Short mmCIF file of N, CA and C in Angstrom, two decimals:
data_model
loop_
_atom_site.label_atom_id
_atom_site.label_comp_id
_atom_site.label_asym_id
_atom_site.label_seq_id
_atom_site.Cartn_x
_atom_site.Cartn_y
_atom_site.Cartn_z
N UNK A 1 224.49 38.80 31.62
CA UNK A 1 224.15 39.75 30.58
C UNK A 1 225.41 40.51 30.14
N UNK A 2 226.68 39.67 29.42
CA UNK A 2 227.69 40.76 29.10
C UNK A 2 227.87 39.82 27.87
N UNK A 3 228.61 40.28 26.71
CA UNK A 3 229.21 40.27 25.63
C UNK A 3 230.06 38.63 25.65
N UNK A 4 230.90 39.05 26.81
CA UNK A 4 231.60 37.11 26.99
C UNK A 4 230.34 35.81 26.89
N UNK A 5 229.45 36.43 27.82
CA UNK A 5 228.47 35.31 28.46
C UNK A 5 227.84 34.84 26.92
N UNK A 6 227.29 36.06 25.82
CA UNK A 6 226.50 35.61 24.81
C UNK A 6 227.53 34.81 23.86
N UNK A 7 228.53 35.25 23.79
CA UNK A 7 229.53 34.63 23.50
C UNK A 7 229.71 32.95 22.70
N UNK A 8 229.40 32.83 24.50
CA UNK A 8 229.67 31.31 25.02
C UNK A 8 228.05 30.48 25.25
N UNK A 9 227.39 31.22 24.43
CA UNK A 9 225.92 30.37 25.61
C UNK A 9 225.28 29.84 24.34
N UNK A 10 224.53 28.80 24.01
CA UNK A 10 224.13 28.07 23.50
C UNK A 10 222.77 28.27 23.90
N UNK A 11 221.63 28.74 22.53
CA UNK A 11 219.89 28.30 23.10
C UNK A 11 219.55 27.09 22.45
N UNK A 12 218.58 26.60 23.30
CA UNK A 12 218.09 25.56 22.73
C UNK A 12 216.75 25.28 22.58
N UNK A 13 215.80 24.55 22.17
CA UNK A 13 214.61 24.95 22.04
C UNK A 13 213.46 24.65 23.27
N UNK A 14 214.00 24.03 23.89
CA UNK A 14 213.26 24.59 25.32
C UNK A 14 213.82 24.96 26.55
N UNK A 15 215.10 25.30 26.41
CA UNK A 15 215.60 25.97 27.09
C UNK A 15 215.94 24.98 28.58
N UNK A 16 215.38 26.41 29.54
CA UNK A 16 215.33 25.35 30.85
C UNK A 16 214.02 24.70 31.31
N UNK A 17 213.04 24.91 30.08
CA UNK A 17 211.69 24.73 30.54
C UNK A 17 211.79 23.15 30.70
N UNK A 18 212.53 22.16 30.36
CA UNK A 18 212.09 20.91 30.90
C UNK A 18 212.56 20.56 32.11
N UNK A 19 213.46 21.03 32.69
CA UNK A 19 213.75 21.25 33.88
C UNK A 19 212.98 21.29 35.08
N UNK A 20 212.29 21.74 34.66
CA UNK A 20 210.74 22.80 35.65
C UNK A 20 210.09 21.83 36.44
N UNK A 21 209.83 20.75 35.38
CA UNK A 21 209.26 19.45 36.19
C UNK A 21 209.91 18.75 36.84
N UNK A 22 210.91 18.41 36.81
CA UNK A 22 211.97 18.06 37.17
C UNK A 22 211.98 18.58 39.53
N UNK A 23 212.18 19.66 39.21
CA UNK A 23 212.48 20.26 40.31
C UNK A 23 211.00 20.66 40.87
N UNK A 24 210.24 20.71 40.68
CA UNK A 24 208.33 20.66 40.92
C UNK A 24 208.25 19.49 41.67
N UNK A 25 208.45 18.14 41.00
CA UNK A 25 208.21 16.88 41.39
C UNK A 25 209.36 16.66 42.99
N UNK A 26 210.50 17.04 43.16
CA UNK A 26 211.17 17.42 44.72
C UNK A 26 210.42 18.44 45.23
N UNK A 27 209.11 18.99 44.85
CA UNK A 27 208.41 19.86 46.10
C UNK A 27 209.00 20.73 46.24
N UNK A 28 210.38 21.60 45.94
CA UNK A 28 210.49 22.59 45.94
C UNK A 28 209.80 23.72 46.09
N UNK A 29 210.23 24.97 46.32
CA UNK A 29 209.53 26.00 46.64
C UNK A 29 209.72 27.31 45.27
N UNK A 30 209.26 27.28 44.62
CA UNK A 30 209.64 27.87 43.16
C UNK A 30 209.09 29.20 42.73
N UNK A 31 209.96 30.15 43.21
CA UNK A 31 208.89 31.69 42.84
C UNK A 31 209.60 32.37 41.41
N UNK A 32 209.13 32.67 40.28
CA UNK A 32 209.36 33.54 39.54
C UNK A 32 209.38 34.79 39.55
N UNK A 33 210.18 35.57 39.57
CA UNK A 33 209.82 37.22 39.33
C UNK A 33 210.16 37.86 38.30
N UNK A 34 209.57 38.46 38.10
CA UNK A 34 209.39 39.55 36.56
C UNK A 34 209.41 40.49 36.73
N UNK A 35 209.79 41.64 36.25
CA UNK A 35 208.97 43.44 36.52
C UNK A 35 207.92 43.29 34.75
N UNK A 36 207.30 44.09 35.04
CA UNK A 36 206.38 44.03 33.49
C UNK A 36 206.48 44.86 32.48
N UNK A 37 207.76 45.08 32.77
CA UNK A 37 208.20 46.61 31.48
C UNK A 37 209.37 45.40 31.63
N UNK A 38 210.10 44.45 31.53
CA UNK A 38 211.23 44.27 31.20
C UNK A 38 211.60 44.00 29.80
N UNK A 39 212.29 44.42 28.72
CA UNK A 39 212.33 44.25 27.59
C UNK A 39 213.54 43.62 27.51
N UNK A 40 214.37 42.63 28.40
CA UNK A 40 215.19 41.54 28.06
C UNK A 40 214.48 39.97 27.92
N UNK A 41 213.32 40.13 28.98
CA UNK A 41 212.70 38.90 29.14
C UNK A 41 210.77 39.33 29.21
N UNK A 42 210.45 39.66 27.81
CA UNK A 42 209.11 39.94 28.28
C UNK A 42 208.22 39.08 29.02
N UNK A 43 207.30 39.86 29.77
CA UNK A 43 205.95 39.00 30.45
C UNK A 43 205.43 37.80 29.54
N UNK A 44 205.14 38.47 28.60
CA UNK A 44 204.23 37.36 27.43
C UNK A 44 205.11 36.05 27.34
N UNK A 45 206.25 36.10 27.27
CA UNK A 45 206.96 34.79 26.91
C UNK A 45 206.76 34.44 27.61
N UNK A 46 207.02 34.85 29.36
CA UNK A 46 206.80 34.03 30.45
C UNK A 46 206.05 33.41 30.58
N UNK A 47 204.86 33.88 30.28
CA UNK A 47 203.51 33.33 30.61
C UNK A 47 202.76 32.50 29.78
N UNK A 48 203.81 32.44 28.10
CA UNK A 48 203.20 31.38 27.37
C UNK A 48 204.23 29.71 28.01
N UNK A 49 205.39 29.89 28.25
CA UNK A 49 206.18 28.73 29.06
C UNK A 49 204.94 28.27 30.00
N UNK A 50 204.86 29.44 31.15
CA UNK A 50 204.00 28.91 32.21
C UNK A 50 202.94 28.34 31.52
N UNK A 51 202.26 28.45 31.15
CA UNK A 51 201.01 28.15 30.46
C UNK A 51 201.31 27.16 29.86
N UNK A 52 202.39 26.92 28.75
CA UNK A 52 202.08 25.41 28.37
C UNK A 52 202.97 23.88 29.45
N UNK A 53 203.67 24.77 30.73
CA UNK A 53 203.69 24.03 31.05
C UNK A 53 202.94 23.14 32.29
N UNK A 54 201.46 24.51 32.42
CA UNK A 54 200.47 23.82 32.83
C UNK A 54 199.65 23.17 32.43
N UNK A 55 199.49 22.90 31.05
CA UNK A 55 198.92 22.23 30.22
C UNK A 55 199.68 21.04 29.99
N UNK A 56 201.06 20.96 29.67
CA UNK A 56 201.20 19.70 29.07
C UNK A 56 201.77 18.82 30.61
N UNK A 57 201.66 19.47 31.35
CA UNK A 57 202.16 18.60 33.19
C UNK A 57 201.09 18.33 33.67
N UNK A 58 199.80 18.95 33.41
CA UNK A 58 198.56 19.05 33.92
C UNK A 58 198.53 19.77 35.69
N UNK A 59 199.87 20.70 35.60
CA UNK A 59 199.60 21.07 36.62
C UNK A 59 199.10 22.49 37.13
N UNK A 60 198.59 21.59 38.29
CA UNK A 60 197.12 22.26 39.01
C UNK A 60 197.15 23.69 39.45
N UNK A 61 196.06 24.66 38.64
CA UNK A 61 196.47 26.05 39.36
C UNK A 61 195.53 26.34 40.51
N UNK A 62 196.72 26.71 41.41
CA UNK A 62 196.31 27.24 42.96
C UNK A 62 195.43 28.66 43.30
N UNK A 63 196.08 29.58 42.89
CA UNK A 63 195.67 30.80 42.53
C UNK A 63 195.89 31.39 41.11
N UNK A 64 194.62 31.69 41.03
CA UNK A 64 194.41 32.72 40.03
C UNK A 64 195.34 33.78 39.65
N UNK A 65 195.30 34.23 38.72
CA UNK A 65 195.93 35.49 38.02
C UNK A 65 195.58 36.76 38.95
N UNK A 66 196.21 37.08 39.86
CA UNK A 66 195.71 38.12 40.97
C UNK A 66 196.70 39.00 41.43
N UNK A 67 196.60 40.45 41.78
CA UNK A 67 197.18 41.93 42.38
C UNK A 67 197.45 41.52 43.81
N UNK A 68 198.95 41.56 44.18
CA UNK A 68 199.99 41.42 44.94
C UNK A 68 199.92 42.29 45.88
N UNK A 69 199.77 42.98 47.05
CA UNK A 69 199.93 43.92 47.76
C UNK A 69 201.40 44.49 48.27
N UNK A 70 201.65 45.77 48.43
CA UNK A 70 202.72 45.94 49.48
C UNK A 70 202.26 46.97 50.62
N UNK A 71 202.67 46.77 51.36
CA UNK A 71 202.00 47.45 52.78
C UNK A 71 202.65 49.01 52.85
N UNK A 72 201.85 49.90 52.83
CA UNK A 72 201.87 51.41 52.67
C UNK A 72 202.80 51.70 54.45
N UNK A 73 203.13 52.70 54.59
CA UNK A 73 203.43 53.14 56.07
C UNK A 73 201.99 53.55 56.81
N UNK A 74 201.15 54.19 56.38
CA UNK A 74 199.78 54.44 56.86
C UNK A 74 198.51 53.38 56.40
N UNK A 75 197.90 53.27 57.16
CA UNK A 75 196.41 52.70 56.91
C UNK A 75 196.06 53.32 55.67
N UNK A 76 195.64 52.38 54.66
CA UNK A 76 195.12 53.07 53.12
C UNK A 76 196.43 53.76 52.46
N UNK A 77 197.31 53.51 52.49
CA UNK A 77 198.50 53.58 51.68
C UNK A 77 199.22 52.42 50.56
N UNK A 78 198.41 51.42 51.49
CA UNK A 78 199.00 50.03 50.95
C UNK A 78 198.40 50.25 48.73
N UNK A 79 199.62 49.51 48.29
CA UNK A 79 199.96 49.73 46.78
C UNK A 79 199.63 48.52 45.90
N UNK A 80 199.10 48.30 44.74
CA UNK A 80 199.96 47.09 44.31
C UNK A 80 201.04 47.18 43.83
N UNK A 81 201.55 45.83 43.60
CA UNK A 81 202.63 45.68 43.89
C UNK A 81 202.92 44.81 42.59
N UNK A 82 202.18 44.24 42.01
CA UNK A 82 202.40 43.27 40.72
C UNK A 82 200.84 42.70 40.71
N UNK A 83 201.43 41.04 39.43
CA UNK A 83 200.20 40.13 39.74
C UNK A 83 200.85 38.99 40.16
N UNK A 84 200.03 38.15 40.71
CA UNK A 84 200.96 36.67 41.13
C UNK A 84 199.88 35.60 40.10
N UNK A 85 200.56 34.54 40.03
CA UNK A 85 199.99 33.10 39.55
C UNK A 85 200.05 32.05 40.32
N UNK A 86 199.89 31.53 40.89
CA UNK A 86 200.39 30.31 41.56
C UNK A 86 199.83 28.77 40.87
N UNK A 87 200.61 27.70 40.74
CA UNK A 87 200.77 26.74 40.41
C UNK A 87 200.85 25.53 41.44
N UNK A 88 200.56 24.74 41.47
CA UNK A 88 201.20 23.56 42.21
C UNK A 88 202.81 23.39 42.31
N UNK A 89 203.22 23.96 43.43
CA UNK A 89 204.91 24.04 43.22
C UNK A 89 205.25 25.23 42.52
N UNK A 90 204.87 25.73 42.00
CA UNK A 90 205.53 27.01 41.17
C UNK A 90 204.52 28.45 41.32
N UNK A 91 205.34 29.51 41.47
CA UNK A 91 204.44 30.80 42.01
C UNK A 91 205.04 31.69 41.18
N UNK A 92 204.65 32.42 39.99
CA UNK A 92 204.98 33.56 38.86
C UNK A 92 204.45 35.24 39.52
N UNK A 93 205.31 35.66 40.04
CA UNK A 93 204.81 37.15 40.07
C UNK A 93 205.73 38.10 39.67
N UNK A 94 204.50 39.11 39.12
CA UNK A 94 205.35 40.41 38.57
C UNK A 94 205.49 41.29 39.33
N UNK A 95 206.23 42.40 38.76
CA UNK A 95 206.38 43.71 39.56
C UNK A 95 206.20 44.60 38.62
N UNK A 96 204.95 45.54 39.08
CA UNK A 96 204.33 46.57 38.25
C UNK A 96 205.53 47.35 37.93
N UNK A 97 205.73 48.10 37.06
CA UNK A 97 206.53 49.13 36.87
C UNK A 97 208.55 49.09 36.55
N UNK A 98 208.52 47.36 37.11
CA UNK A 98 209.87 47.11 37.41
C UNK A 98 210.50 46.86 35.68
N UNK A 99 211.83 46.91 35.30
CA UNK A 99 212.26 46.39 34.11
C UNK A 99 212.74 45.05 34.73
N UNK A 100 214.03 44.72 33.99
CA UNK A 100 214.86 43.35 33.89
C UNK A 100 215.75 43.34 35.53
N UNK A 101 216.04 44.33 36.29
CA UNK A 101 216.89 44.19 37.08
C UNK A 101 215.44 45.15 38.43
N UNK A 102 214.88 43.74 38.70
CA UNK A 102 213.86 44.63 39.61
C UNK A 102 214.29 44.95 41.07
N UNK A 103 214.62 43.97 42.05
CA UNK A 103 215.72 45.24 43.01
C UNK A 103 215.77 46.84 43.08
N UNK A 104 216.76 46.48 41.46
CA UNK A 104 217.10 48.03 41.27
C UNK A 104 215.78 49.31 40.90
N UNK A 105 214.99 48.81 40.51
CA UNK A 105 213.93 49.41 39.90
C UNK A 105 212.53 49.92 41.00
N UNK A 106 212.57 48.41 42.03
CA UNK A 106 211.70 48.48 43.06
C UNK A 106 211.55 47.98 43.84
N UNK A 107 212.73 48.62 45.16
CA UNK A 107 213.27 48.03 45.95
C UNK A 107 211.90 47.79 46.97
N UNK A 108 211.07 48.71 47.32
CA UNK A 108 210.40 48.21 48.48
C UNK A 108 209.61 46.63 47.75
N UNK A 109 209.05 46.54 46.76
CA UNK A 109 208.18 45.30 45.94
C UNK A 109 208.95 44.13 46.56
N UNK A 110 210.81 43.90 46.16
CA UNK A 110 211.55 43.30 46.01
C UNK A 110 212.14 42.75 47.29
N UNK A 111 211.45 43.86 48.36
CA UNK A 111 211.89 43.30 49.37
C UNK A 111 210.79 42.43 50.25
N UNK A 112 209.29 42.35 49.93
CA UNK A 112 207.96 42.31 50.10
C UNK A 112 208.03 40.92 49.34
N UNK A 113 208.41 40.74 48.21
CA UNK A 113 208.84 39.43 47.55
C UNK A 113 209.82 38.56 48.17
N UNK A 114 210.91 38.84 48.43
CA UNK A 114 212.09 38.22 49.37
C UNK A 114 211.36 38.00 50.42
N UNK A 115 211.00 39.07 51.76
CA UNK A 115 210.98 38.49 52.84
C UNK A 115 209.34 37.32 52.67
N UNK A 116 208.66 37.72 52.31
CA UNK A 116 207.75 36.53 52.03
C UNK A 116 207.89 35.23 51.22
N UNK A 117 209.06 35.18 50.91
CA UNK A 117 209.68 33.78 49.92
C UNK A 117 210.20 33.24 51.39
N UNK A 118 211.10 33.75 51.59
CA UNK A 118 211.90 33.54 53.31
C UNK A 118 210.89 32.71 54.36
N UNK A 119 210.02 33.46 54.00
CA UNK A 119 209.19 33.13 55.52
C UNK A 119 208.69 32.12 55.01
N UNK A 120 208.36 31.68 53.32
CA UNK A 120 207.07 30.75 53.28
C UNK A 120 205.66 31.24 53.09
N UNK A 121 205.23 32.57 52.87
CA UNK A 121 203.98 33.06 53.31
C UNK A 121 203.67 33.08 51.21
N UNK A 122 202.08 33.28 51.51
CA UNK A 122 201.68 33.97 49.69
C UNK A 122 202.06 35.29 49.98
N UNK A 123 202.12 36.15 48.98
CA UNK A 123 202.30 37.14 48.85
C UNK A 123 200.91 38.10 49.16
N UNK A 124 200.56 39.15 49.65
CA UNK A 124 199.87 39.75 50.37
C UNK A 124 198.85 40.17 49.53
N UNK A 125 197.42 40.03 50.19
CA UNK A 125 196.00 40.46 49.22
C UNK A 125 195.94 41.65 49.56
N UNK A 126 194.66 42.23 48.78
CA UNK A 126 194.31 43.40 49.22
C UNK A 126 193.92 43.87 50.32
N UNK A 127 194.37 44.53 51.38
CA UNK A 127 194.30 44.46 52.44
C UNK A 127 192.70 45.15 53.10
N UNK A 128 192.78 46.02 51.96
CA UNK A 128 191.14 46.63 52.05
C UNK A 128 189.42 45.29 51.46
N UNK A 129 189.47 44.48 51.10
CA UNK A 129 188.99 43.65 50.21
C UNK A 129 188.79 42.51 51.60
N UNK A 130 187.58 42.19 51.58
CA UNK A 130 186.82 41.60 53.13
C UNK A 130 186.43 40.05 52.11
#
């Protein structure tokens, strides 16, 4: 994101979206993250890519459009935390509140996202919700 980079960068009309399959089909492990206020890369775009590229791959959605947990310090503290999507091979989640540089914006989410990419795990349900 600097002045040189736009510079030099070339768009094209689908970008890296054909790619996607590409690296899906090696089984990869593929998480997206977003914050949902980011106004460099809005949600909506994301989610029309994702979307048509579950349509035109025919691939299979795992989970639903669903609220992410992060674990509170006390019992009944626990927050959300975003929404997730999951895909066959590919997992889209946001971060409530985060902009373009989410880390910086929301570090505990970001770290709840990392260490559960790490481990392999989904990202955490509602912990109250039986």
């Amino acid at each position: 994101c600097s002045d040189e980079v736009a510079e030099h960068y070339t768009m094209f009309e689908n970008a890296s979206y054909w790619l996607y399959p590409i690296l899906m089909k090696e089984q990869l492990r593929i998480w997206i993250t977003e914050g949902d206020i980011d106004n460099s890369v809005p949600i909506t775009g994301t989610m029309t890519w994702l979307t048509r590229l579950r349509d035109n791959y025919g691939v299979k959605m795992l989970d639903q459009w669903r609220e992410w947990w992060v674990p509170g310090l006390h019992k009944h503290e626990d927050q959300v935390g975003g929404m997730v999507w999951k895909l066959d091979g590919l997992m889209f989640a946001s971060v409530k509140g985060a902009g373009h540089m989410v880390p910086k914006d929301k570090r505990k989410e970001a770290k709840v996202l990392l260490d559960n990419f790490l481990k392999g795990n989904d990202l955490p349900r509602n912990p109250n919700q039986k």
